[in-house]
Short mmCIF file of C-alpha atoms and ligand atoms in Angstrom, two decimals:
data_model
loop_
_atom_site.label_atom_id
_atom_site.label_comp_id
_atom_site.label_asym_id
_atom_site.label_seq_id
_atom_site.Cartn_x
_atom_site.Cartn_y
_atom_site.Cartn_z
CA UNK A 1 -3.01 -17.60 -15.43
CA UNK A 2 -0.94 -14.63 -14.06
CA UNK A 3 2.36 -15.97 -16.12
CA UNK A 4 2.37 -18.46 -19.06
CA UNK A 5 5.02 -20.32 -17.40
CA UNK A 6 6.01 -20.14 -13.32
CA UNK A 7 9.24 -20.71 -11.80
CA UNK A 8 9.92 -24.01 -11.02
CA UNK A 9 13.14 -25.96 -9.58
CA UNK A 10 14.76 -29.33 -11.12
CA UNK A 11 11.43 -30.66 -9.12
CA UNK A 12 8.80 -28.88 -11.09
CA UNK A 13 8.15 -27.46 -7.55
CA UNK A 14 6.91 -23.24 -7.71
CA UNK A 15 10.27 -21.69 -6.61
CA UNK A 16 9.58 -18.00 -5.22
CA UNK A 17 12.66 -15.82 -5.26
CA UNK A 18 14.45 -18.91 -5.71
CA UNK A 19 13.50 -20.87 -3.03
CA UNK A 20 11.11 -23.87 -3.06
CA UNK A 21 7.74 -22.90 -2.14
CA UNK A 22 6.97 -26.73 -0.98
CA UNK A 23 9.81 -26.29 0.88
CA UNK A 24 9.01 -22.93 2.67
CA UNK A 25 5.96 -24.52 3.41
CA UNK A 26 7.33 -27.52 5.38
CA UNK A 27 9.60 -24.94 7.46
CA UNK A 28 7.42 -22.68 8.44
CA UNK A 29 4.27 -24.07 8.38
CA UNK A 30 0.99 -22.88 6.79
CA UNK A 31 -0.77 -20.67 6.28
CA UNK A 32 2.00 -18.31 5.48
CA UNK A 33 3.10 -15.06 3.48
CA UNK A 34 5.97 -14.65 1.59
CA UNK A 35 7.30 -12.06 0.26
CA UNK A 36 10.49 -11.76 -2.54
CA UNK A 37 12.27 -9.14 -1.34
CA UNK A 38 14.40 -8.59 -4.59
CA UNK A 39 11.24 -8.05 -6.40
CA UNK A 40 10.71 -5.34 -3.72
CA UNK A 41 13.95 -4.26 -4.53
CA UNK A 42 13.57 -3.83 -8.17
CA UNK A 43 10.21 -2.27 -8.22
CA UNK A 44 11.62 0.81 -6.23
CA UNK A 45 14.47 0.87 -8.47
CA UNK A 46 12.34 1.16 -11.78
CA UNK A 47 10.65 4.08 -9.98
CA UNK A 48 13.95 5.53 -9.00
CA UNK A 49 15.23 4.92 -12.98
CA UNK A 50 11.97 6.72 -14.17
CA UNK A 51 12.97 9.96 -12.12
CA UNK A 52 16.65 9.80 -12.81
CA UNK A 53 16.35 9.13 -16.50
CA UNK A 54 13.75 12.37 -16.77
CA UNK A 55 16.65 14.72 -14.37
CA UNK A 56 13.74 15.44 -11.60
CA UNK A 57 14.24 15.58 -7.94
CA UNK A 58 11.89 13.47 -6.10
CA UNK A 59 11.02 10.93 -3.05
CA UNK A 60 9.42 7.79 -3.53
CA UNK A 61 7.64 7.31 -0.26
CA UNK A 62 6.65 4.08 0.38
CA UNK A 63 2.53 3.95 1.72
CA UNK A 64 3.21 1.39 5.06
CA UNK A 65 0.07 0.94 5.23
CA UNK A 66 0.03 -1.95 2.60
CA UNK A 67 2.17 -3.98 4.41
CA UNK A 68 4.62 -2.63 7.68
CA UNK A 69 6.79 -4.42 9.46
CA UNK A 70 10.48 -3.57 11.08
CA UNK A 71 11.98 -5.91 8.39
CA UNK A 72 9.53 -4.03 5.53
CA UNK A 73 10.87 -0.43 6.95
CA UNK A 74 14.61 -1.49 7.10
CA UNK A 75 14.60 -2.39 3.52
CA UNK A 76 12.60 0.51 2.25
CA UNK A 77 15.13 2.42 4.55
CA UNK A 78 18.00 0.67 2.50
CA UNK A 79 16.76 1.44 -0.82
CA UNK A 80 16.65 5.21 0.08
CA UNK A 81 12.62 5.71 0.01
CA UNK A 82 10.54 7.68 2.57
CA UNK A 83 7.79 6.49 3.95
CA UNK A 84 4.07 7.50 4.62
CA UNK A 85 2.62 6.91 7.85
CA UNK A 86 -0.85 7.38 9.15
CA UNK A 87 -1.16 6.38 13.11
CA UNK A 88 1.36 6.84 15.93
CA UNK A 89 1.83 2.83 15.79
CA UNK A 90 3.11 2.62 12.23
CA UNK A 91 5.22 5.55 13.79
CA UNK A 92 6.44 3.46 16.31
CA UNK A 93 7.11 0.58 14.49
CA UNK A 94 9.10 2.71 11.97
CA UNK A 95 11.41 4.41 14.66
CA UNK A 96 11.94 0.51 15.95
CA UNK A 97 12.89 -0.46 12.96
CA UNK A 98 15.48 2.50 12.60
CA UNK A 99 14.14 4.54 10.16
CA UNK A 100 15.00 8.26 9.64
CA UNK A 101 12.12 10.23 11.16
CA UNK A 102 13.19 13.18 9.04
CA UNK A 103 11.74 11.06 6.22
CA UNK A 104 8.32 10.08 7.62
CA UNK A 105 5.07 12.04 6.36
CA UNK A 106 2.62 11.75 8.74
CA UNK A 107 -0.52 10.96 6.89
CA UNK A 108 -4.35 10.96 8.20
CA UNK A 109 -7.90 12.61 8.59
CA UNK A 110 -7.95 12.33 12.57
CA UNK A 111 -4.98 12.35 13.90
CA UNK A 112 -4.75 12.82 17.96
CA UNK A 113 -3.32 14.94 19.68
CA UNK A 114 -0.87 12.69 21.57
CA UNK A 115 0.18 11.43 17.68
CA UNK A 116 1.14 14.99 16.84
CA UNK A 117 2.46 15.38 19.92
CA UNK A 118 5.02 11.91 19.07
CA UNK A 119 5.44 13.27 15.32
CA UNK A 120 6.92 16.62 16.96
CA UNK A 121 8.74 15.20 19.52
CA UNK A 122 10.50 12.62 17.18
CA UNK A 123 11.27 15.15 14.53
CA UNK A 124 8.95 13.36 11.92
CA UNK A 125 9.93 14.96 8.33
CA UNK A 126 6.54 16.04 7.03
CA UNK A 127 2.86 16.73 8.70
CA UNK A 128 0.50 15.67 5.85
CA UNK A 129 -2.02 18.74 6.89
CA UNK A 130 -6.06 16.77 6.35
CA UNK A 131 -8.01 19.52 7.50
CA UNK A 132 -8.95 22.50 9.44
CA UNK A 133 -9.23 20.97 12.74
CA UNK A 134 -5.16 19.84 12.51
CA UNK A 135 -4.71 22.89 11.77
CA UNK A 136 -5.86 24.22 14.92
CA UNK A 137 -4.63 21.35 16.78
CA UNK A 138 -0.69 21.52 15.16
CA UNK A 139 -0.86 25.00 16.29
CA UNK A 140 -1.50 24.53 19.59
CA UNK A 141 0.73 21.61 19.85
CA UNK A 142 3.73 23.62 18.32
CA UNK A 143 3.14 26.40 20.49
CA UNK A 144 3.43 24.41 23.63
CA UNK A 145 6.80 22.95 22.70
CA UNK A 146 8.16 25.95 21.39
CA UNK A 147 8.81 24.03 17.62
CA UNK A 148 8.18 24.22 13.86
CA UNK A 149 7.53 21.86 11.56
CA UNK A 150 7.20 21.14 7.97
CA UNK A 151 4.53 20.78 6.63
CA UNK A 152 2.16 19.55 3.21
CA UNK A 153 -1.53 20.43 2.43
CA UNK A 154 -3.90 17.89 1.70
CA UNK A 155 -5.95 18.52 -1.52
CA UNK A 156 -8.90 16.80 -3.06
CA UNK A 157 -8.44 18.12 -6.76
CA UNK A 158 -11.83 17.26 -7.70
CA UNK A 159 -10.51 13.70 -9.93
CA UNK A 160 -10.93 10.58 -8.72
CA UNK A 161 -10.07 7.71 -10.29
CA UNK A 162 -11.65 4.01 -9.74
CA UNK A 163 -9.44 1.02 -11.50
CA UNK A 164 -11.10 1.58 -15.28
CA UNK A 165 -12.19 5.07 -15.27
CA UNK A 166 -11.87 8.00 -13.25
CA UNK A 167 -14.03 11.62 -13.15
CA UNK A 168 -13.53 14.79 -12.56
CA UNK A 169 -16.16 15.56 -9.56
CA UNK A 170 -16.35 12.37 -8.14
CA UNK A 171 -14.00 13.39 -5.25
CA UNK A 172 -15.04 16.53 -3.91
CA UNK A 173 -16.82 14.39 -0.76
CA UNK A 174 -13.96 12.37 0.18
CA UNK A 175 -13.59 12.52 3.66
CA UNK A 176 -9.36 13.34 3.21
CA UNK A 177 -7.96 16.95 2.41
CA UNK A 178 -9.28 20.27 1.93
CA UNK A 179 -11.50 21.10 -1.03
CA UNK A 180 -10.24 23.10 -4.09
CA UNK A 181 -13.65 24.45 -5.93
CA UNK A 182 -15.10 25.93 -2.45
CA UNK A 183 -12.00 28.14 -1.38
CA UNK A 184 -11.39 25.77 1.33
CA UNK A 185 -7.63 24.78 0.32
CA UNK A 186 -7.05 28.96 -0.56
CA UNK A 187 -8.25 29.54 3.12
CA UNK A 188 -6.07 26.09 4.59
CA UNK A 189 -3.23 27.95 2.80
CA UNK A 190 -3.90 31.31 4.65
CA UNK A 191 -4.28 29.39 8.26
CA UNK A 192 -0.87 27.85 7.38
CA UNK A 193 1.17 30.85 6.32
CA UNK A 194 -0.35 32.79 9.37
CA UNK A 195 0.71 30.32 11.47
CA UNK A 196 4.98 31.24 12.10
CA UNK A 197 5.31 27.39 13.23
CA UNK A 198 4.62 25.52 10.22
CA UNK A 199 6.92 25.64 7.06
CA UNK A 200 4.72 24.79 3.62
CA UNK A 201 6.79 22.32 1.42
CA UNK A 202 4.17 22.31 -0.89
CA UNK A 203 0.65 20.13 -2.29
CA UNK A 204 -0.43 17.07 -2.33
CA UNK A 205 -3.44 14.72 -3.79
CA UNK A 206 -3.94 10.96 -3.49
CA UNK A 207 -6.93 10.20 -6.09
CA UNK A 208 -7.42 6.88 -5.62
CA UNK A 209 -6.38 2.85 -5.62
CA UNK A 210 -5.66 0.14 -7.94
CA UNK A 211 -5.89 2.55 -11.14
CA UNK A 212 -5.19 1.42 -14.12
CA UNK A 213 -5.76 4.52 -16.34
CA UNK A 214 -3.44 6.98 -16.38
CA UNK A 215 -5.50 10.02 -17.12
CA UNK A 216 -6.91 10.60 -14.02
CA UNK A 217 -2.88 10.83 -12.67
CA UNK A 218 -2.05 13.62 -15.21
CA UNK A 219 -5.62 15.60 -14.97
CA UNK A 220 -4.40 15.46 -10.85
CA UNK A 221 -1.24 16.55 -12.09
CA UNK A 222 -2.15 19.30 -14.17
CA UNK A 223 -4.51 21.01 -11.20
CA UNK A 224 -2.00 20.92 -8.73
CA UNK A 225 -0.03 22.67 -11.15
CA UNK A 226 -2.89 24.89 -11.86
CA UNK A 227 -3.29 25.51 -7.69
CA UNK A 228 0.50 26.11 -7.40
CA UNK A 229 0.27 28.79 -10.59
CA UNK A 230 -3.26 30.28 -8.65
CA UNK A 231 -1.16 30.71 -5.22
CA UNK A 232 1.75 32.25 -6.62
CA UNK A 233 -0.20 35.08 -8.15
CA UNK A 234 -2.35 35.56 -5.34
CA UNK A 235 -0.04 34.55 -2.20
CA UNK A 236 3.25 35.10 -3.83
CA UNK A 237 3.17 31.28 -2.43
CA UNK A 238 5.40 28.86 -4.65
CA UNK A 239 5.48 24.98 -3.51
CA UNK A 240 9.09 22.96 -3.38
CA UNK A 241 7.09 19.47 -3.74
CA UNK A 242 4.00 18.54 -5.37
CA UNK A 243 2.85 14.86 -4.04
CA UNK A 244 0.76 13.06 -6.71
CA UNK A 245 -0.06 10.02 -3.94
CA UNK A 246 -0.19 6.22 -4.48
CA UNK A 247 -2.94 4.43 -6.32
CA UNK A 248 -0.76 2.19 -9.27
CA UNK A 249 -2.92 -0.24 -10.31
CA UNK A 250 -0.93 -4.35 -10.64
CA UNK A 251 -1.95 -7.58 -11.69
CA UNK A 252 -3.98 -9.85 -9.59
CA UNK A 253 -5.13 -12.10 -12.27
CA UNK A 254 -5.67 -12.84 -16.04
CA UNK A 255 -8.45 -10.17 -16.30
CA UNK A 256 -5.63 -7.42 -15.29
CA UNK A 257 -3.67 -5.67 -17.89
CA UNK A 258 -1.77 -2.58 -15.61
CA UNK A 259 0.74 -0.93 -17.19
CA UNK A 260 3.98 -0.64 -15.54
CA UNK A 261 4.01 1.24 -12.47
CA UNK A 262 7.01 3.28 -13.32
CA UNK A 263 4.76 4.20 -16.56
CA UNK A 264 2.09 6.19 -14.75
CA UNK A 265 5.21 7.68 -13.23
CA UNK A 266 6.76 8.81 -16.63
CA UNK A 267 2.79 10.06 -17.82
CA UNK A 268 3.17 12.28 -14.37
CA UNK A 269 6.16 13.55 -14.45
CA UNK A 270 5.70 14.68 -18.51
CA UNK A 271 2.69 16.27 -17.79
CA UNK A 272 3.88 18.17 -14.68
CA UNK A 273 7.13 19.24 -16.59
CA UNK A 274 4.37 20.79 -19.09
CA UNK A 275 1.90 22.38 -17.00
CA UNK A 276 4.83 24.03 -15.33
CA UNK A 277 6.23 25.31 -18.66
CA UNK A 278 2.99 26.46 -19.54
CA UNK A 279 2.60 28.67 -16.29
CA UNK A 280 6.47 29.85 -15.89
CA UNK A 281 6.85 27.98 -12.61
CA UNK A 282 10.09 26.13 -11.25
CA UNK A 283 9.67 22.65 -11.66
CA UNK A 284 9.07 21.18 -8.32
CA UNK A 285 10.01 17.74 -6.70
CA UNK A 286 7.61 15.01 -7.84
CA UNK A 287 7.22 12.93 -4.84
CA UNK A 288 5.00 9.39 -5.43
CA UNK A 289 3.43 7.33 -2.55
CA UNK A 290 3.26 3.98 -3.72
CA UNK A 291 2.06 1.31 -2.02
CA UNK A 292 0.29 -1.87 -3.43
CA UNK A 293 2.54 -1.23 -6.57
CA UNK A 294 5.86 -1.86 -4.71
CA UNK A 295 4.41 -4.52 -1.95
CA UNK A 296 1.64 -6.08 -3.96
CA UNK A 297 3.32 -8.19 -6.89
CA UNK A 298 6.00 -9.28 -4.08
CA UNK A 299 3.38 -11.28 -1.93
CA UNK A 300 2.64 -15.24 -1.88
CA UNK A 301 0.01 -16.27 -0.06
CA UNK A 302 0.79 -20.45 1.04
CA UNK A 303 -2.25 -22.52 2.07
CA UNK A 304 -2.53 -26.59 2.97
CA UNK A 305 -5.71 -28.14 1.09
CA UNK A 306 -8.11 -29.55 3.76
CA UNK A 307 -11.63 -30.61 3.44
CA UNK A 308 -13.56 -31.20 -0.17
CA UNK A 309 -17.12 -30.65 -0.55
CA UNK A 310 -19.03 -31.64 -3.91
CA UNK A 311 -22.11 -30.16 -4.59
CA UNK A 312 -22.79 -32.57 -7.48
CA UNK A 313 -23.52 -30.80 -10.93
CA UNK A 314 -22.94 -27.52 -8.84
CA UNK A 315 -20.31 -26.90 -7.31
CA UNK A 316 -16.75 -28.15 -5.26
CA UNK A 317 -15.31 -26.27 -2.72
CA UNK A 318 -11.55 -26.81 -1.36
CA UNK A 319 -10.93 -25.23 1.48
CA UNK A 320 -7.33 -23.81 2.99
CA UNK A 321 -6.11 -23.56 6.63
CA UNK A 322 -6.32 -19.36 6.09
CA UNK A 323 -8.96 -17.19 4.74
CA UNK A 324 -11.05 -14.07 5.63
CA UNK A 325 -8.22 -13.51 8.89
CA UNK A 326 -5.01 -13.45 6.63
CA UNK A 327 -6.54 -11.98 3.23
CA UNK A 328 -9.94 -10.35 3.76
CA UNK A 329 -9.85 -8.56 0.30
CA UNK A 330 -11.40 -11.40 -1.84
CA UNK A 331 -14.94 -10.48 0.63
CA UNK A 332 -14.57 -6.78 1.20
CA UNK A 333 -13.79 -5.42 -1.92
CA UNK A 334 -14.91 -8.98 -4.08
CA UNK A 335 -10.89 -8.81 -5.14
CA UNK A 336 -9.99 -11.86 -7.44
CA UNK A 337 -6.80 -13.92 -7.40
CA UNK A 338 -5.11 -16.53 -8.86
CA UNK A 339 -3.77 -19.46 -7.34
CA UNK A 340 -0.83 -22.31 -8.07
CA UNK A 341 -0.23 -25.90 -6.79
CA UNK A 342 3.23 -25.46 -5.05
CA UNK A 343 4.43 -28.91 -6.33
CA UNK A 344 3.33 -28.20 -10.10
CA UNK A 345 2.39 -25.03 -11.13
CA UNK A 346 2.32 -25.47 -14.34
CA UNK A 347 0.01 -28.17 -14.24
CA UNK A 348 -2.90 -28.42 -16.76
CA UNK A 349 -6.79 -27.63 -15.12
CA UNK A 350 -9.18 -30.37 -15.20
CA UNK A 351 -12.08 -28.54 -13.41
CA UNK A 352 -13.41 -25.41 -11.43
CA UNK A 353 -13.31 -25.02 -7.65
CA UNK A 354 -14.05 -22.78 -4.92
CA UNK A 355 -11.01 -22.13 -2.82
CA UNK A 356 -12.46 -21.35 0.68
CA UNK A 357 -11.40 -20.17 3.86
CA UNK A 358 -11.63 -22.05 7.36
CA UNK A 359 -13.64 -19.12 8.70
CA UNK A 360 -17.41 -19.22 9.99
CA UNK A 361 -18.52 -17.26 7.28
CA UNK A 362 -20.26 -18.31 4.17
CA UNK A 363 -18.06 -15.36 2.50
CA UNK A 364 -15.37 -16.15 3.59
CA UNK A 365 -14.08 -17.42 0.20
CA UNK A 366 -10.39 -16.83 -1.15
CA UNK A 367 -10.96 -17.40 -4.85
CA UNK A 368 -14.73 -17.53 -6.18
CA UNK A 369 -13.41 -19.43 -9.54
CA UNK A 370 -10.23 -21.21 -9.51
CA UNK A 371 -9.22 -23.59 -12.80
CA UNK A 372 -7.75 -26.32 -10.81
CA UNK A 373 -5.43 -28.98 -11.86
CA UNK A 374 -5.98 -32.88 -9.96
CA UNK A 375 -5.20 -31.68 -5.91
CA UNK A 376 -4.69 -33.86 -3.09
CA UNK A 377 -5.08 -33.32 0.28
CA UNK A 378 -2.21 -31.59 1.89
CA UNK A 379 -0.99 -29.62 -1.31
CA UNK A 380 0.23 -26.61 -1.11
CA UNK A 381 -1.57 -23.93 -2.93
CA UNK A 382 -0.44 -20.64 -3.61
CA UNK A 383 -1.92 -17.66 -4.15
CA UNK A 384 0.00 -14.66 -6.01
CA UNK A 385 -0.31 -11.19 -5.41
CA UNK A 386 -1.20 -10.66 -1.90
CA UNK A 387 1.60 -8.57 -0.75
CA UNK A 388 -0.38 -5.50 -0.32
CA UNK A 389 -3.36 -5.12 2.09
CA UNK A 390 -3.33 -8.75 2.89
CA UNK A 391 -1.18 -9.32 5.93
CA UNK A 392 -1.78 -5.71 7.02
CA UNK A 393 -5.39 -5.97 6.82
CA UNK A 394 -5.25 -9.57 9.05
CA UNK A 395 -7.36 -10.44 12.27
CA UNK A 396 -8.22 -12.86 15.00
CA UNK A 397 -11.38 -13.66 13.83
CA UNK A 398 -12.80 -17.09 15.58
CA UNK A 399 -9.31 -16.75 17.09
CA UNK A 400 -7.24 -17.90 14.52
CA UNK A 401 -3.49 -17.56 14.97
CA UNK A 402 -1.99 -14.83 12.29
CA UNK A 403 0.16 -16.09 9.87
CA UNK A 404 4.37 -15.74 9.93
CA UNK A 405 5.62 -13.61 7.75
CA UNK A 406 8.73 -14.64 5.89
CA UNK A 407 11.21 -12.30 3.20
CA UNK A 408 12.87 -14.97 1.00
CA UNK A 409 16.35 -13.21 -0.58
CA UNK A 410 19.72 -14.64 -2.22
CA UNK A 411 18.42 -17.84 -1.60
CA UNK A 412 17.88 -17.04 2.28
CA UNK A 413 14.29 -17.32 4.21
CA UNK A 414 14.33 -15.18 7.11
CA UNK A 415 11.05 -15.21 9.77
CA UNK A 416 10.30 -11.36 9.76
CA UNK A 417 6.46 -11.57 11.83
CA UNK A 418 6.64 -14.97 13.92
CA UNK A 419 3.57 -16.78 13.66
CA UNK A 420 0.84 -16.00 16.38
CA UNK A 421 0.37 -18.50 19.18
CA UNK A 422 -2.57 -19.04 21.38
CA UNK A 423 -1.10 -17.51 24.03
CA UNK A 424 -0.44 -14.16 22.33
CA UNK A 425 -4.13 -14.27 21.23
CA UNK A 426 -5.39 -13.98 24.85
CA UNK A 427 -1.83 -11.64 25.57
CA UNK A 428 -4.05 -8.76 26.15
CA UNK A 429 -7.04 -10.53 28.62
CA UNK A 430 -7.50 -10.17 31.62
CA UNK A 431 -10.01 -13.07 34.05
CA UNK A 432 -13.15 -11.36 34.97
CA UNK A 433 -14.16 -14.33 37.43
CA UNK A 434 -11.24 -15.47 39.29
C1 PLP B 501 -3.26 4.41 0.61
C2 PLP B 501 -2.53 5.61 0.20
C3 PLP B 501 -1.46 5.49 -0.68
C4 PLP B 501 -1.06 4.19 -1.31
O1 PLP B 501 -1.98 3.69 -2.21
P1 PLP B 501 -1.62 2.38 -3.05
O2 PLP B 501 -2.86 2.11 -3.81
O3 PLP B 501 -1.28 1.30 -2.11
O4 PLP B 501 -0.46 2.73 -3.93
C5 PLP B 501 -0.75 6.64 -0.99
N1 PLP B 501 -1.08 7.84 -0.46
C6 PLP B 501 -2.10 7.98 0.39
C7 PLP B 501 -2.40 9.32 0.94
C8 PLP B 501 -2.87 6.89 0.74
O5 PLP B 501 -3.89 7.03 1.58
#
């Protein structure tokens, strides 16, 4: 189980961020997310701690892509973090939900013209530069509105990491950021100091996701280092920032053993403080993008048991009112969670099931094996972890309404994504026979 002993209230009922989970359930309906916004809170503020205690300037910026909402936004906003974002509709969402555009990076390996176009003409803080194309495409943008713009280069620095190992060639064919070994990233460098409109912060790499080792961070570290020493001896070009990415691996069940988030942080930030030594260089900013690492942990997943099929001698199958539509990284990436009865957590296993979806696929299955105390129909199970990738990842399949969305803080639920009706599911048809 994810914790020897869960939260529970004077009921024995699962309490997230204080609040009864049975509870939530009955007043919102299910299925539904939650999400404890104080553990947000205090996950940012353990990176911010890490940085402080070691005296090094830096931005956490928060990767929306793991979950993005106005409410998410507004309370990375509050706790001073940047974000990334990577399409002109996280963009949007981001500038609805009042967040400083002058601390937006602008992340992606394609992106349009019209979304460069928005980025310029809302002041966003940072271009994350992909390729040689954007280059091209920045250039002529900035030229026709008569603007600058900050700007970071994208590197792949030849490490990539996977959650229990990492190597040091694996990445070179990664479809994101200019390639170090083949003089690619030398010659993005010359395109962008030619340019006159765009101003060079400084590097950045993104090696992976869900890593647990902490190697393949520092060997990123130490070749960015090595790239920053290499272009201020040949370009008399020193970077301000060097952007070590997202990727912190967390706990999704027993089998996980992450350490701390902020710990990969403090392995960076040592190593970088090194390297620099090493080479005589200022010690830049460190900025992080995490994303799964401050979302992730936060998320509870709340299903209502349905139907029960026994397979005698083989198997039993429970099945939710979600699935594949609200969490589709149990069948895309074979992701394992753990899951809870709301109204005793705690309560001891007396056999194995299959927690399935509602969705017309056979893979559609939440939790492949789930030790699972006596269950009745119309319990609440919860599932812990799915903060990150989860609700951001969610569809219409078979037409299924997408969950609400609720942040649970100082013993206060607050609806942050209304749940999906019918009629916004057919918002966007039009009647081809009249
Ligand atoms: C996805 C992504 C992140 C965040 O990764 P997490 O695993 O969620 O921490 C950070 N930076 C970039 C460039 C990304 O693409």
């Amino acid at each position: 189980m994810l914790d020897a002993k869960y939260n529970v209230n004077d009921q024995g009922h699962l309490t997230i961020g204080g609040m009864d989970a049975i509870q939530l359930a009955n007043q919102f309906k299910t299925p539904l997310v939650v999400y404890d916004v104080a553990q947000i809170r205090n996950q940012i503020h353990h990176f911010q701690k890490v940085f402080q205690d070691n005296d090094v300037k830096y931005a956490i910026s928060y990767a929306s892509k793991a979950f993005a909402c106005l409410g998410m936004y507004q309370v990375v906003n509050q706790e001073h973090c940047h974000i990334d974002i990577v399409s002109g509709g996280e963009m949007y969402a981001a500038l609805k939900a009042g967040f400083p555009a002058s601390k937006m990076s602008f992340h992606g390996n394609n992106k349009s013209k019209a979304e460069l176009e928005m980025a310029i003409d809302h002041h966003v803080g940072l271009i994350m530069i992909d390729n040689f194309h954007e280059i091209d495409l920045l250039n002529q943008v900035l030229k026709n509105k008569d603007a600058k713009v900050d700007v970071m280069l994208r590197l792949t620095p030849g490490v990539s990491a996977h959650t229990h190992e990492y190597d040091q060639t694996g990445q070179r064919d990664s479809k994101f950021g200019f390639d170090l070994k083949s003089g690619q990233a030398d010659q993005a460098l010359q395109k962008v100091m030619a340019s006159g409109r765009m101003n060079l912060r400084g590097i950045h790499a993104h090696i992976g996701s869900q890593i647990f080792e902490v190697k393949g961070f520092e060997m990123a570290a130490q070749k960015l280092v090595e790239v920053a020493k290499n272009w201020r001896d040949k370009y008399d070009y020193v970077p301000d920032i060097i952007n070590v990415g997202g990727g912190f691996g967390i706990k999704y069940n027993e089998n996980d053993d992450p350490i701390r988030p902020e710990d990969f942080v403090e392995a960076i930030i040592k190593t970088m403080k090194d390297s620099v030594k090493d080479d005589g260089l200022p010690m830049p900013e460190i900025w992080i993008e995490p994303g799964r690492s401050i979302i992730g942990p936060a998320g509870y997943n709340l299903y209502t048991i349905g139907s029960t099929k026994r397979v005698p001698g083989i198997k039993t199958y429970v099945a939710v009112d979600g699935g594949m539509g609200d969490n589709i990284r149990p069948a895309l990436y074979q992701a394992k969670y753990e899951a809870v009865l709301a109204n005793d957590p705690n309560a001891k296993p007396v056999e194995d099931v299959r927690i399935a979806g509602k969705y017309c696929e056979s893979g559609d299955i939440l939790i492949q094996n789930q030790p699972m105390p006596k269950y009745h129909l119309g319990d609440v199970l919860v599932m812990f972890a799915t903060g990150a990738y989860g609700y951001a990842m969610a569809s219409n399949y078979n037409l299924n309404a997408r969950p609400a969305v609720v942040f649970v803080e100082n013993g206060k639920a607050k609806v942050v994504i209304r749940r999906e009706s019918y009629e916004d599911m057919i918002h966007l048809d039009n009647n081809y026979i009249n």
